[in-house]
Amino acid sequence: MKFQKKYLKLLLSKLLQPPFALLYETIRERVSPWEKFRAVDSVARITLCARLIHLFTQQYQKLNRHRFIKVLFLATLGICLLFGQVVSAQTQNPSVLVEQGIKDYDAGNFANAEKHWQEALNQYKNNPSDAAVVNENLGRVYQQLGENKAAIASLSAAIRDYAAVANIQQVGRMQSELAQVYSNLGQPRKAIALLCGQLVDKSKISENQGSQERECTPESAEQIATKHNDKRGKIAALGILGEAYRLIGNYDQAIKYLHAAQQVSPEYDFLVLNSLGNAYRSRAQLHELEANSANQAGIFSKEKEFNNKSAADYNQAREYFQNSIKLAHNQKQPLAEMRGLLNLIQLGSQTNETKVIGDETFNNAHEDALKLLEDLPDSATKVYAAIDLAYLQRHSQGISPFTYCQTQILSSDNEALNLLQSSVLTSNNLQDNRLQSYANGALGHFWECRRDTKKALKYTQTAIIAADKNLSAKDSLYLWEWQAGRILDKENHKEEAIASYQRAFETLEDIRQDILTAERDVQFDFRDVVQPLYRTLARSRLDLLEVGAIANKQRAKELSQVVETIDALKLAELQNYFGNDCILSGLNPKQVGELLEDNSAAFKNTGFLSSIILDGKTGILLQLPNQTTKFKWIEDPNQEGTSKIVSSDRLQKKIAEFRTGLIRGEEEVNYDTTTAAQLYDWIIRPFAENIKPETVKTLVFIQDGFLRSVPMAALYDRQQQKYLVETYAVATTPSLRLTTPKVRDRSTQKALILGLTQQATIDGKSFDALFSVPEEVSAVESLFPNHTDLIDDNFVPETFKQKLEKTTYPIVHIASHAQFGIIPEDTFIVTGKNQKLTISQLENSLRNLNSKLDSVELLVLTACETAVGDDRSTLGLAGVALQVGVKSAIASLWSVTDASTAELVKTFYTNYRNAGMSIAEALQKAQIRMINAKKLPPSEGINIKYDNPVYWAPMIAIGNWL
């Protein structure tokens, strides 16, 4: 079973549960069973509902983090309060089974509850009225058991049965509950389909439109509730709908629906206001990132605009939290009050620099929370609140408290210890494995940071056992296995530490499928947990290899596992950047080693060089078909001191120097190859004996971090006095598992040619006119007579989409500025009429093609711009083809506003149409021709200055290089 994105979020969570746990008191005061069904014993119902609330509390508090508190307006609101409690049916014998199931459920014996309810269901086969009730109960117990597929099946059956007896109001309520489960599973779009029927796609809304007014379909949960004047059902549907939009990053639409829920009835404003506070805080975080991106792009007016928007949203969030606290206090809802206090406190911690919450207000809220904690009933709220308060800082670092040792927590050591011990005691009282896992893990981390490894290991191992028990908290297992690995590492138990790291890695791999596809606009969370864990595991294995602790026969296996770990990290980075699963749609389930074996014929003359940046040093792995993997640290034999390993800082500076020198090369008559030669000696020469050009013709680079910005083709072999591309065809791919190594027929292909010659202004940034584009477009048109072109004002997002809908174009050539920013929203192609084609729009257009056979084979972007030293933007460039569903791409690392691009492109396409030449070779031959510009006869018509790498080096082949 794959684990959901909600689980990944707890990597970084501050473990704040949603406000809906407090509905336990609301239900106790407002029990009003529906007339259709005989209510079970009141106490049993209340207790069972509390269990349900507890379940969703457990699940949803994981969605929160220091910076981004995930409060979902859905779970218990839609189930216990709004849809009634688990109920019994009227028939006597099956009813006894239902009652027994409730007792088992109440005792936490979910397996027996499921058994009794299944037996009851078998007797109700011909009674859809009662079967609906039992299926409803089964849907909830399956969620407790972590069997989400079974929960979906049971809730779907309940919908069918309620429809059979024409209980349409209950159909709507069950649709909301089913939508809740889909949201839990990280499938908010399915939730939206059930709740409203229509998705408002943010990528298709212009910036001036904001959120859209769109009426839901008649069969949707929201419309059913409206038709039946079901206020509770409508609040639930709107609340879940709002949160589902927040999960897909559409905060404007989320806020719209939450405000709509608020208008239905003021009865639950203390819940709605809390959710709105979190929605505004999430949007504020997005605006902060947009301001940062604008700053990097040099658009300072936009930076100021986004900072102002962020400040306004933070202030609004504070107001909502404060009002929620007041209402909860007045309505004697202590759990809601605690929820609001914790949200307010963390907002203050997160925004300490700008003082969104003053010190006095912050301190008062902190004191109120500590006092309130003492009087809270045993509950998940109490457990997680104690953990939060124990690790609270006035100035949040914005990352999980369990990934590093905090030095500025507000509590003294004794106060923090008492809070954490109380959380363990409460979790034991509740006999809840998930809570026991977090409470013991948090206490173990406390002792880890105080270097009491005996106590740290004791509590961490208890957390692991609780997390692994009946898979009750597998979502937290990686966290404590990683913690155990760190503790063992400090004790110099290296092999045991690696075993723990490996288990953490494998668990996290299970949930990586859904990494950061929710609120990806504002989450670089994987850098807090995924990245350091994966790098720690790789480093630990390499360290053991380095000191000779691994037998020679095991070395190949260890290196293979290092490769798997690095590959997994790079996939996680891509998914994090683009924020959805499209990037993994073509993921090969086989590992890199297996792919090399399976494709040994296709890869016969290909070498794969993967870089990995670890703890201040950088390593290179070489893989060749049917050969053992080779690994070397980047070293400089001329470096002073005993260690010859080049530090990552020094390497990064050298890379920046190299790239800057290339870009400035246009100002020089002859390019100075000194830096290019030094990098060649560091990166390529150590493998010279393994990649002799007689056997290896192509080098494919799978780069890490800042190395992605390096045009490897321009590295210089001072011994042979050749650039790397003169010896090898060069390509890059984010991951071999995302590459489909197939050769396609290129003889007769249609091309869609898009170009912009005019100056343009996008988001306040000016993009120069591209005077050489007409020549470039003309060159491509001459090679592809069967083409369609859209130039200047004819090239706008809508016409681009229309052309792709009508005709299949295996080649899409775009001669316009393409900017790659630190967030996908700042990754776009400049089009005519001062418009832009965002990466999301490009993806939607290209992925909407009718069949895979009709998909685009090659995307060419000749005027891309990536920021120097910004590995986020080069990550976007590396993954763009894969993200939009294209198999191969040719793109530039920086824009060259010169006719040289037309010269390079024309030669490339001529070579590309030669069936016997790979894409990488086609680009190689085009680049070599430019390198030889001074040697070619005048009849070739090539400018002699084009031998300078500034003109040919930035163009790189991405993805399938064959």
Tab-separated table of N, CA, C and O in Angstrom, residues 752-758 760 762 788-805 812 814 816 829-838 841-842 845:
chain	number	residue	atom	x	y	z
A	752	LEU	N	5.708	22.202	-35.286
A	752	LEU	CA	5.018	23.425	-34.861
A	752	LEU	C	6.107	24.399	-34.432
A	752	LEU	O	6.858	24.123	-33.477
A	753	ILE	N	6.205	25.522	-35.132
A	753	ILE	CA	7.294	26.475	-34.907
A	753	ILE	C	6.720	27.745	-34.293
A	753	ILE	O	5.839	28.386	-34.869
A	754	LEU	N	7.205	28.091	-33.134
A	754	LEU	CA	6.699	29.243	-32.392
A	754	LEU	C	7.843	30.223	-32.182
A	754	LEU	O	8.952	29.823	-31.802
A	755	GLY	N	7.592	31.488	-32.391
A	755	GLY	CA	8.678	32.449	-32.248
A	755	GLY	C	8.202	33.822	-31.819
A	755	GLY	O	7.064	34.221	-32.089
A	756	LEU	N	9.080	34.537	-31.135
A	756	LEU	CA	8.794	35.910	-30.713
A	756	LEU	C	9.991	36.779	-31.063
A	756	LEU	O	11.107	36.524	-30.602
A	757	THR	N	9.740	37.790	-31.862
A	757	THR	CA	10.825	38.695	-32.246
A	757	THR	C	10.760	40.001	-31.464
A	757	THR	O	11.747	40.717	-31.363
A	758	GLN	N	9.585	40.312	-30.901
A	758	GLN	CA	9.354	41.615	-30.299
A	758	GLN	C	9.823	41.674	-28.844
A	758	GLN	O	9.925	40.664	-28.156
A	760	ALA	N	9.167	42.321	-24.997
A	760	ALA	CA	7.974	41.998	-24.202
A	760	ALA	C	8.215	42.344	-22.740
A	760	ALA	O	9.364	42.405	-22.268
A	762	ILE	N	6.795	41.103	-18.986
A	762	ILE	CA	6.014	40.118	-18.230
A	762	ILE	C	6.248	40.356	-16.744
A	762	ILE	O	7.394	40.346	-16.272
A	788	THR	N	3.727	24.269	-39.200
A	788	THR	CA	2.831	25.382	-38.888
A	788	THR	C	3.622	26.361	-38.032
A	788	THR	O	4.331	25.933	-37.111
A	789	ASP	N	3.525	27.635	-38.341
A	789	ASP	CA	4.252	28.594	-37.505
A	789	ASP	C	3.291	29.593	-36.866
A	789	ASP	O	2.258	29.950	-37.441
A	790	LEU	N	3.627	30.006	-35.670
A	790	LEU	CA	2.919	31.050	-34.928
A	790	LEU	C	3.977	32.035	-34.453
A	790	LEU	O	4.788	31.716	-33.581
A	791	ILE	N	3.975	33.227	-35.017
A	791	ILE	CA	5.022	34.199	-34.728
A	791	ILE	C	4.407	35.463	-34.127
A	791	ILE	O	3.337	35.922	-34.545
A	792	ASP	N	5.081	36.020	-33.123
A	792	ASP	CA	4.693	37.270	-32.467
A	792	ASP	C	3.242	37.231	-31.991
A	792	ASP	O	2.879	36.358	-31.218
A	793	ASP	N	2.390	38.143	-32.468
A	793	ASP	CA	1.026	38.228	-31.928
A	793	ASP	C	0.190	36.976	-32.190
A	793	ASP	O	-0.821	36.746	-31.528
A	794	ASN	N	0.593	36.191	-33.172
A	794	ASN	CA	-0.123	34.933	-33.442
A	794	ASN	C	0.255	33.839	-32.432
A	794	ASN	O	-0.430	32.824	-32.339
A	795	PHE	N	1.342	34.066	-31.730
A	795	PHE	CA	1.818	33.092	-30.741
A	795	PHE	C	1.342	33.523	-29.352
A	795	PHE	O	1.993	34.302	-28.673
A	796	VAL	N	0.188	33.040	-28.972
A	796	VAL	CA	-0.356	33.274	-27.627
A	796	VAL	C	-0.828	31.922	-27.097
A	796	VAL	O	-1.059	30.985	-27.874
A	797	PRO	N	-0.966	31.775	-25.785
A	797	PRO	CA	-1.304	30.471	-25.197
A	797	PRO	C	-2.521	29.800	-25.831
A	797	PRO	O	-2.521	28.590	-26.071
A	798	GLU	N	-3.561	30.574	-26.128
A	798	GLU	CA	-4.793	29.967	-26.630
A	798	GLU	C	-4.606	29.372	-28.019
A	798	GLU	O	-5.053	28.252	-28.300
A	799	THR	N	-3.928	30.103	-28.915
A	799	THR	CA	-3.724	29.572	-30.267
A	799	THR	C	-2.778	28.373	-30.239
A	799	THR	O	-2.946	27.426	-31.013
A	800	PHE	N	-1.800	28.399	-29.355
A	800	PHE	CA	-0.886	27.266	-29.186
A	800	PHE	C	-1.674	26.013	-28.819
A	800	PHE	O	-1.498	24.936	-29.405
A	801	LYS	N	-2.561	26.170	-27.861
A	801	LYS	CA	-3.391	25.043	-27.415
A	801	LYS	C	-4.284	24.536	-28.547
A	801	LYS	O	-4.412	23.330	-28.769
A	802	GLN	N	-4.875	25.463	-29.283
A	802	GLN	CA	-5.783	25.082	-30.374
A	802	GLN	C	-5.056	24.300	-31.461
A	802	GLN	O	-5.587	23.320	-31.995
A	803	LYS	N	-3.856	24.733	-31.793
A	803	LYS	CA	-3.091	24.044	-32.843
A	803	LYS	C	-2.777	22.606	-32.427
A	803	LYS	O	-2.874	21.677	-33.236
A	804	LEU	N	-2.419	22.414	-31.169
A	804	LEU	CA	-2.089	21.068	-30.702
A	804	LEU	C	-3.326	20.184	-30.640
A	804	LEU	O	-3.233	18.962	-30.791
A	805	GLU	N	-4.478	20.788	-30.391
A	805	GLU	CA	-5.711	20.005	-30.328
A	805	GLU	C	-6.118	19.500	-31.714
A	805	GLU	O	-6.709	18.428	-31.848
A	812	VAL	N	8.086	20.312	-31.550
A	812	VAL	CA	7.645	21.657	-31.168
A	812	VAL	C	8.899	22.494	-30.929
A	812	VAL	O	9.691	22.195	-30.022
A	814	ILE	N	10.405	26.195	-30.106
A	814	ILE	CA	10.025	27.481	-29.522
A	814	ILE	C	11.239	28.400	-29.474
A	814	ILE	O	12.185	28.160	-28.711
A	816	SER	N	11.789	31.624	-28.295
A	816	SER	CA	11.367	32.760	-27.476
A	816	SER	C	12.001	32.618	-26.101
A	816	SER	O	12.454	31.540	-25.717
A	829	ILE	N	7.211	30.588	-20.725
A	829	ILE	CA	7.707	30.992	-22.038
A	829	ILE	C	7.009	32.299	-22.405
A	829	ILE	O	5.788	32.431	-22.250
A	830	VAL	N	7.768	33.273	-22.857
A	830	VAL	CA	7.210	34.557	-23.235
A	830	VAL	C	6.549	34.417	-24.603
A	830	VAL	O	7.153	33.913	-25.559
A	831	THR	N	5.297	34.858	-24.706
A	831	THR	CA	4.567	34.785	-25.975
A	831	THR	C	4.231	36.195	-26.463
A	831	THR	O	4.598	37.188	-25.837
A	832	GLY	N	3.512	36.272	-27.574
A	832	GLY	CA	3.121	37.568	-28.103
A	832	GLY	C	2.109	38.268	-27.214
A	832	GLY	O	1.546	37.682	-26.289
A	833	LYS	N	1.907	39.540	-27.473
A	833	LYS	CA	0.958	40.380	-26.743
A	833	LYS	C	1.266	40.453	-25.246
A	833	LYS	O	0.363	40.548	-24.424
A	834	ASN	N	2.558	40.382	-24.907
A	834	ASN	CA	3.004	40.477	-23.513
A	834	ASN	C	2.327	39.430	-22.622
A	834	ASN	O	2.023	39.669	-21.452
A	835	GLN	N	2.093	38.274	-23.180
A	835	GLN	CA	1.520	37.165	-22.420
A	835	GLN	C	2.601	36.123	-22.149
A	835	GLN	O	3.704	36.181	-22.688
A	836	LYS	N	2.236	35.142	-21.305
A	836	LYS	CA	3.196	34.090	-21.007
A	836	LYS	C	2.501	32.737	-21.019
A	836	LYS	O	1.315	32.611	-20.704
A	837	LEU	N	3.249	31.723	-21.408
A	837	LEU	CA	2.789	30.344	-21.402
A	837	LEU	C	3.475	29.661	-20.220
A	837	LEU	O	4.680	29.416	-20.251
A	838	THR	N	2.725	29.407	-19.146
A	838	THR	CA	3.329	28.844	-17.943
A	838	THR	C	3.628	27.363	-18.144
A	838	THR	O	3.103	26.714	-19.057
A	841	GLN	N	0.432	25.443	-18.152
A	841	GLN	CA	-0.315	25.527	-19.401
A	841	GLN	C	0.345	24.678	-20.487
A	841	GLN	O	-0.337	24.011	-21.273
A	842	LEU	N	1.674	24.706	-20.529
A	842	LEU	CA	2.399	23.897	-21.503
A	842	LEU	C	2.125	22.421	-21.255
A	842	LEU	O	1.863	21.653	-22.185
A	845	SER	N	-1.459	21.499	-22.298
A	845	SER	CA	-1.612	21.431	-23.751
A	845	SER	C	-0.988	20.163	-24.325
A	845	SER	O	-1.591	19.473	-25.149
